[in-house]
Structures are given as C-alpha cells and as structure tokens.
Amino acid sequence: MKEFSAAKKWLDAHEQALLDTLIAWANINSGSSNLVGLKKQAEAVVPVYESWVDDITLHSLPSYMQINEQGHKQAMEAGPLISITHQAQAKKQILLSGHIDTVFAADDAFQETNTQGNILRGPGVADMKGGLIVMYAALRALQETDAAEKLGWQIILNPDEEIGSFSSRKHLIDAAKNKDFGLVFEPALDEQGNLVGARKGSSKITLMARGKAAHAGRDFAQGANAIVAMAQVVQALHSLNGKRDGFILNVGKITGGTAINIVPDLAIVRVNIRYDNIDDLRWFKNKLDSISLHWKQKEDYDLEIQEQPSREPKPLIAGNAKLMGQVIATSAALGHNINYKATGGVSDGNILWQAGLANVDTLGVCGGGLHSDQEYMLVDSIVMRAELTAKLLYDYAHDEWKI
Ligand SMILES: [Zn+2]
C-alpha cells in the first residue's frame, strides 16, 4: 500500500507515541536564553529523525549584539540550530521550519505539563513544540507512501525565534533559496485550526540618549539631562501613530538615571514598530533620522540608534495566496473547513517571504493561551494537522497542484 491511506494509517497508529514525545519535549525547558535547555531540546529531536533521513546537523550560531540597560553592547548567545535534509537531489524541494525555543525562561513558574481529556497544558505545547511534532509526523507518515521518493526537503529548527531570529536569520534565508515553497509550524489561530493570512512587518529599535552628568545641588546648570531629552524623543516617536494607515509604534521600555541627586547622562528607550508595507518603514526611518539629527546638533547631547534586522511584511499575495488557497482546499477535502485572518503578529514566515519564498506559517497544532501560563493545545489536532500537511505534500508530489 503506497497511497495516501498508508500515511493516514501510520498517523493513527502513532497518535499516542506522538503525544508522548510532545509531552517529553514540553518538559524540557528551552527558553530562548536557556542554552543548556536548548541543547537538550535539540538533542531530543535527533533520535526521531536520524534513522531515516539523509542528514541531520546541529549548527552553532553567531551571537547577537544587543544594547544592555547600562548602554553597553552585549553579545547574546544563541542555542544550536538544527538542519535536516532529505533527498537533496529531488526536483521538488520544500522548506519546513520551526523553532525549538519558548518564551518561558529557566526560572519561569510555568514548567509542567498536564493532560485533561483532549487538552494538554504546558509551556510550548502549542508554540511550538506541538508544531514540531506535526512537522515530524507529516514527513514520517509520508515515508509510507509513494510520494516520499518524489520529494526533497529541508527542515530548519531555530533556537531564537521568540527573540527575533537574529542569530538564525542567515540560515533561514539561505535555506529559502531553491525551495518551491515553505511550511512553518506556528500554532493555528484558534481551536478550529484557522490560519494566519497577511502579517505586518515588525522592527525593533533601541534609542540611547546621552547627556552630561552633574550633581543636582552643586552643578545643576552644568548637566544635560538625558531623561528629559528622551522624554521629548518619546513624544516625537509616539506622535507618529495615526500618521499612516496600519502603522503602529509602541514605546515599550524605558530606563535611565542613577540617583535622584544626579542629572542623568543616559536614558534608553526600546520601541517596536508594526507596518503593512516597506514604504512605511522608509517613511519611519526618515522621521527617525530627523529626530536623531536634531539631538546630535545640540551641544552636550547625543542620540544613538540601533535598529535590529526587521521582519518585513508578509502580504497575502502571489505565491502566499496560492499556497494558502491550496492549504484551505486540502483541509476541506479532508473534512475540516478552515479559513484565514490577517494579524499584526510576525513569524519566521516573514523572513522566508523576505527571501522570496512563498509560505503558510500556521500549520502547527490548534490551541491557545500562547506566551502565558494558560498555554494549551488540543491533543487530537496533532494527527489532524499532520494529515493536512502530509496530504498537501502528497498531492504536490503527484502534480495535483502547482505553485
Ligand atoms: Zn512560535
């Protein structure tokens, strides 16, 4: 039996084993900064693949420079990235991606999993260790069919998605080359399994205002107050909201000053912007330049700006729209009517699209409560979603649809 029913049969026979693996993975803390936990999680992925794929490699990643609360550049270390390749010589090549990190740090109170009927609660069960299981199950089940020999694929599992994929970005962009399309296993939007359509772009910017310290009692007039300067910068930034459709600027964090009898010489602000198109980003950068120039021209003040690599917008057009249509049609053929909705949230699907690769990025499990201690997933969505991806790939292998 080499038809799709063989894949379905494999999935049904392995439902419990897949759930057990998910629970074991969710019990490994792999917060983005927990390097020991990330290594442990990466090593836990290896055994499920190594006996049947062509290559599985763990890569170490470059650190990423960030400005810390004292205004110093600090190297942020990243965990290992997993790359798995299979049948690199096949004509049809797919990229599947996911992240092994979660938002829950090693000392977070939310560490345990528990199952109640169809609900599994735990850190990362939906975002996205559940998705990693769906990805694995779909590919493994496909091995039972005659589609296996027609498809080549690469999996990229990164350790830093939740903090911006700064260290893994290059691997994602390189892997996007020469692939037909991408599948990303972030959780579905809701319990019904609906998908995310268009995504906004997102950029993070750190601004550092420097002034001149002075004793408040003795030399107040000699000081240049960095907090006061930054307060004006913040006002200028916040006022950009509402100036362009869909453009959002959130001043998310501010630090500065030491003691109240000292004129502060440093204030740091961290800002996140969300936008629908690259023109908005260019417009914003012009505004930022003029704000910066204004402060640089003032004696005793300086304004330093660090822009982190952006996740650019992912509109639902061209290949993205076509692939989305196919996923929805495939799901309907399997008996699950799903749809899609735009969001302001970003994923590595944004980076893949930036690299020119059409993708759907919410093919993981159904659930909710993401990034909180209420995170849960629906147990029966493992097989349901794995069947969806397996069927999508099976049909693609058999030329039932094209991109
Ligand atoms: Zn995620």
XYZ file of C-alpha atoms and ligand atoms in Angstrom:
404
model
C 0.000 0.000 0.000
C 1.681 3.198 -1.167
C -1.303 5.522 -1.461
C -2.210 8.318 0.939
C -4.207 5.931 3.122
C -0.864 4.431 4.200
C 0.155 7.795 5.653
C -3.146 8.116 7.485
C -2.742 4.617 8.831
C 0.726 5.460 10.172
C -0.594 8.609 11.864
C -3.490 6.808 13.522
C -1.213 4.028 14.753
C 1.246 6.523 16.253
C -1.102 9.057 17.851
C -0.187 8.097 21.433
C 3.539 7.914 20.698
C 3.417 11.373 19.098
C 1.656 12.793 22.159
C 4.202 11.148 24.479
C 7.043 12.724 22.507
C 5.368 16.134 22.685
C 4.990 15.831 26.461
C 8.645 14.811 26.821
C 9.747 17.811 24.731
C 7.482 20.274 26.548
C 9.000 19.085 29.836
C 12.412 20.295 28.647
C 12.716 23.981 29.433
C 14.023 25.663 26.296
C 13.508 29.369 26.903
C 15.399 31.399 24.278
C 18.185 32.225 26.763
C 18.450 28.778 28.339
C 21.400 27.477 26.324
C 21.623 24.203 28.253
C 17.910 23.549 27.760
C 18.050 24.432 24.058
C 20.905 21.990 23.551
C 18.926 19.327 25.382
C 15.856 20.033 23.232
C 17.930 19.920 20.028
C 19.440 16.607 21.060
C 15.949 15.255 21.795
C 14.897 15.979 18.201
C 17.762 13.993 16.664
C 16.606 10.425 17.532
C 13.190 10.807 15.885
C 14.810 11.593 12.536
C 18.282 10.078 12.400
C 17.339 6.559 11.321
C 15.511 7.608 8.165
C 16.796 10.977 6.878
C 19.871 11.690 4.759
C 21.465 14.262 7.037
C 20.897 15.904 10.391
C 23.313 18.587 11.584
C 23.399 20.820 14.656
C 24.921 24.209 13.873
C 26.240 26.679 16.404
C 25.121 30.241 15.677
C 26.862 33.601 15.931
C 25.968 35.680 18.963
C 23.876 38.795 18.513
C 24.865 42.254 19.776
C 22.346 43.993 21.961
C 22.459 47.185 23.992
C 22.009 46.381 27.667
C 20.412 48.536 30.362
C 23.757 50.211 31.088
C 24.077 51.284 27.455
C 26.814 48.766 26.659
C 26.897 46.368 23.743
C 26.423 42.851 24.968
C 26.736 39.621 22.993
C 23.570 37.492 23.244
C 24.443 33.834 22.807
C 22.072 31.570 20.889
C 21.394 27.852 21.191
C 22.003 25.325 18.402
C 20.141 25.323 15.091
C 19.063 22.013 13.598
C 19.170 21.437 9.861
C 17.771 18.220 8.429
C 17.946 17.432 4.735
C 16.431 14.604 2.787
C 16.696 13.804 -0.903
C 18.549 16.942 -1.865
C 18.707 15.636 -5.451
C 14.903 15.570 -5.920
C 13.427 18.117 -8.307
C 10.733 19.224 -5.909
C 12.166 20.864 -2.800
C 10.220 22.049 0.238
C 11.385 24.024 3.264
C 9.801 23.246 6.628
C 10.670 25.447 9.565
C 10.002 25.799 13.244
C 11.573 26.957 16.482
C 12.732 24.969 19.480
C 12.754 27.945 21.857
C 9.869 29.112 24.020
C 9.146 32.346 25.885
C 9.426 30.567 29.243
C 12.790 31.164 30.933
C 14.501 28.508 33.053
C 13.167 30.147 36.244
C 9.600 30.681 34.990
C 6.900 29.260 37.268
C 5.217 27.557 34.288
C 7.217 24.372 33.665
C 4.919 21.373 33.985
C 2.607 19.705 31.502
C -0.697 18.074 32.313
C -3.331 16.364 30.232
C -7.072 16.521 30.797
C -9.031 14.677 28.157
C -8.306 16.334 24.836
C -6.393 19.230 26.384
C -2.667 19.256 27.012
C -1.413 22.231 29.015
C 2.217 23.175 29.273
C 4.962 25.552 28.199
C 5.426 25.470 24.439
C 2.870 22.704 23.810
C 1.269 24.878 21.107
C 4.045 27.418 20.413
C 5.541 25.407 19.025
C 6.675 22.018 20.217
C 3.270 20.742 19.109
C 4.082 22.136 15.672
C 7.439 20.352 15.654
C 5.594 17.094 16.288
C 3.109 17.834 13.484
C 6.005 18.514 11.092
C 7.768 15.309 12.032
C 4.577 13.218 11.903
C 3.626 14.527 8.460
C 7.049 13.795 6.952
C 7.394 10.431 8.616
C 3.899 9.358 7.574
C 4.661 10.423 4.009
C 7.541 7.937 4.001
C 4.888 5.203 3.915
C 3.657 6.439 0.538
C 4.997 6.672 -2.988
C 5.224 10.461 -2.572
C 8.347 10.003 -0.429
C 10.670 9.343 -3.343
C 9.360 12.305 -5.353
C 10.028 14.991 -2.731
C 13.161 16.510 -1.274
C 13.035 18.737 1.765
C 14.968 20.635 4.350
C 13.947 21.327 7.926
C 15.311 24.319 9.824
C 14.624 24.420 13.553
C 15.978 27.613 15.107
C 16.605 28.404 18.788
C 15.864 32.145 18.773
C 12.540 32.765 17.019
C 10.858 34.180 20.125
C 13.518 36.892 20.434
C 13.639 37.859 16.734
C 15.664 35.118 14.958
C 18.639 37.478 14.794
C 21.256 34.723 15.038
C 19.433 32.208 12.830
C 18.242 34.646 10.185
C 21.008 33.847 7.717
C 20.305 30.104 7.878
C 16.617 30.742 7.160
C 17.398 32.994 4.202
C 19.929 30.530 2.766
C 17.530 27.613 3.207
C 14.776 29.557 1.413
C 16.814 29.534 -1.789
C 15.935 26.878 -4.349
C 12.831 25.707 -2.487
C 9.391 25.556 -4.099
C 7.569 26.834 -1.019
C 7.807 26.925 2.756
C 5.702 25.453 5.541
C 6.052 26.884 9.042
C 4.521 25.191 12.040
C 3.439 28.021 14.306
C 0.162 27.193 16.071
C -3.159 27.719 14.314
C -5.042 30.901 15.179
C -7.635 29.099 17.256
C -9.171 25.770 18.240
C -10.826 25.442 14.828
C -7.476 25.456 13.069
C -7.857 28.724 11.182
C -4.695 30.168 9.694
C -2.903 33.487 9.626
C -3.071 35.223 6.254
C -1.232 38.521 5.852
C 1.245 39.566 8.513
C 2.506 43.037 9.288
C 6.209 43.783 9.355
C 7.944 44.373 12.664
C 11.132 46.208 13.629
C 12.742 46.779 16.987
C 14.708 49.939 17.622
C 16.792 50.897 20.642
C 17.481 54.596 21.221
C 20.096 55.850 23.642
C 20.087 59.483 24.709
C 23.339 60.665 26.228
C 23.666 63.883 28.192
C 26.055 65.141 30.821
C 26.027 64.071 34.464
C 26.197 66.720 37.174
C 25.411 66.994 40.864
C 21.881 68.348 41.212
C 22.778 70.601 44.157
C 26.186 71.918 43.180
C 26.381 71.880 39.353
C 22.829 71.557 38.076
C 23.337 74.079 35.287
C 26.374 72.122 34.036
C 24.303 68.988 33.451
C 22.456 67.849 30.337
C 19.512 65.696 31.346
C 19.282 62.589 29.156
C 15.893 61.570 30.595
C 14.342 64.922 29.728
C 15.831 64.718 26.238
C 14.494 61.192 25.855
C 11.050 62.279 27.061
C 10.922 64.635 24.077
C 12.160 61.921 21.740
C 9.439 59.603 23.064
C 6.774 62.236 22.398
C 8.058 62.714 18.858
C 8.036 58.965 18.247
C 4.606 58.361 19.761
C 3.136 61.153 17.668
C 3.883 59.089 14.529
C 0.944 56.827 15.420
C -2.065 57.542 13.258
C 0.028 59.248 10.568
C -0.099 56.292 8.197
C -2.715 53.589 7.791
C -1.775 50.451 9.687
C 1.407 51.929 11.152
C 1.868 51.252 14.857
C 4.684 52.470 17.094
C 4.862 51.226 20.654
C 7.304 52.740 23.107
C 7.716 49.578 25.120
C 10.504 50.117 27.610
C 12.417 52.981 29.167
C 15.347 53.044 31.560
C 17.683 55.779 32.696
C 19.229 57.668 35.552
C 21.021 56.541 38.686
C 20.355 58.617 41.821
C 17.861 61.467 42.131
C 20.515 63.989 43.106
C 22.402 63.417 39.852
C 21.458 64.819 36.469
C 21.216 61.617 34.396
C 23.583 61.201 31.466
C 21.877 58.151 29.964
C 18.342 57.115 29.014
C 17.428 54.118 26.894
C 14.145 53.510 25.120
C 13.078 50.402 23.247
C 10.491 50.738 20.528
C 8.593 48.267 18.368
C 7.000 49.323 15.099
C 4.468 47.350 13.026
C 3.633 48.251 9.448
C 1.925 46.953 6.330
C 4.481 47.845 3.686
C 8.109 48.741 3.159
C 7.215 52.337 2.262
C 6.026 52.785 5.843
C 9.393 51.551 7.089
C 11.235 54.005 4.834
C 8.967 56.825 5.986
C 9.636 55.908 9.601
C 13.406 55.789 9.061
C 13.335 59.310 7.610
C 11.462 60.534 10.676
C 13.974 58.773 12.893
C 16.871 60.400 11.035
C 15.495 63.873 11.567
C 14.839 63.236 15.270
C 18.380 61.938 15.600
C 19.860 64.904 13.709
C 18.009 67.347 15.945
C 19.678 65.905 19.062
C 23.078 65.385 17.515
C 23.221 69.101 16.710
C 22.736 70.038 20.344
C 25.790 70.576 22.457
C 26.143 68.146 25.382
C 23.638 65.670 23.894
C 23.819 62.686 21.616
C 21.226 60.246 20.369
C 22.402 56.802 19.303
C 20.069 54.461 17.461
C 20.319 50.707 16.997
C 17.936 49.154 14.512
C 17.650 45.383 14.671
C 17.049 43.394 11.468
C 13.381 43.693 10.523
C 10.855 41.038 9.805
C 9.315 42.663 6.760
C 5.571 42.465 5.967
C 4.182 39.246 4.544
C 1.201 40.186 2.381
C -1.222 37.535 1.194
C -0.341 37.904 -2.473
C 1.228 35.861 -5.286
C 2.630 32.523 -4.069
C 1.497 33.168 -0.482
C -2.115 33.492 -1.639
C -1.894 30.497 -3.945
C -0.414 28.263 -1.281
C -2.978 29.460 1.265
C -5.774 28.601 -1.170
C -4.326 25.135 -1.613
C -3.990 24.501 2.134
C -7.613 25.527 2.663
C -8.830 23.354 -0.222
C -6.822 20.378 1.053
C -8.199 20.836 4.549
C -11.762 20.999 3.199
C -11.184 17.801 1.216
C -10.141 16.147 4.496
C -13.377 17.321 6.136
C -12.142 20.424 8.020
C -13.358 23.786 6.817
C -10.853 26.419 7.805
C -10.143 29.990 6.807
C -7.552 32.695 7.392
C -7.246 36.086 9.044
C -4.640 38.866 8.904
C -2.611 39.652 12.026
C -0.165 42.228 13.351
C 1.985 39.421 14.730
C 5.127 38.237 12.963
C 6.812 34.874 12.456
C 9.748 33.419 10.556
C 7.300 33.216 7.641
C 8.004 36.962 7.274
C 11.722 36.273 6.878
C 11.126 33.473 4.353
C 8.903 35.764 2.272
C 11.562 38.475 2.508
C 13.903 35.872 0.983
C 11.361 35.297 -1.789
C 9.813 32.054 -0.578
C 6.008 31.732 -0.551
C 4.839 30.123 2.655
C 1.994 29.338 5.025
C 3.154 29.685 8.601
C 0.445 28.455 10.960
C 0.332 24.744 10.178
C 1.003 23.639 13.750
C -1.467 22.418 16.351
C -4.740 24.019 17.449
C -4.778 25.597 20.892
C -4.470 28.906 22.703
C -3.119 30.879 25.653
C 0.200 31.331 23.880
C 3.031 33.058 25.757
C 1.140 32.708 29.051
C 0.772 30.100 31.781
C -2.583 29.252 30.189
C -0.971 27.746 27.091
C -2.716 24.602 25.862
C -3.229 22.530 22.757
C -5.854 20.085 21.550
C -4.442 16.567 21.579
C -6.426 15.390 18.563
C -5.054 18.253 16.468
C -1.655 16.502 16.182
C -2.944 13.863 13.785
C -5.447 16.226 12.164
C -2.782 18.797 11.285
C -0.151 16.215 10.354
C -2.662 14.710 7.944
C -3.214 18.156 6.409
C 0.492 18.749 5.749
C 1.049 15.173 4.599
C -1.844 15.402 2.128
C -0.709 18.788 0.856
C 2.758 17.363 0.160
C 1.403 14.076 -1.187
C -0.743 15.931 -3.725
C 2.151 18.220 -4.634
C 4.410 15.226 -5.218
C 1.751 13.810 -7.552
C 1.348 17.065 -9.518
C -2.184 17.546 -8.235
C -1.340 21.219 -7.754
C 1.463 23.601 -8.627
C 2.906 26.761 -7.183
Zn 6.093 30.447 17.846
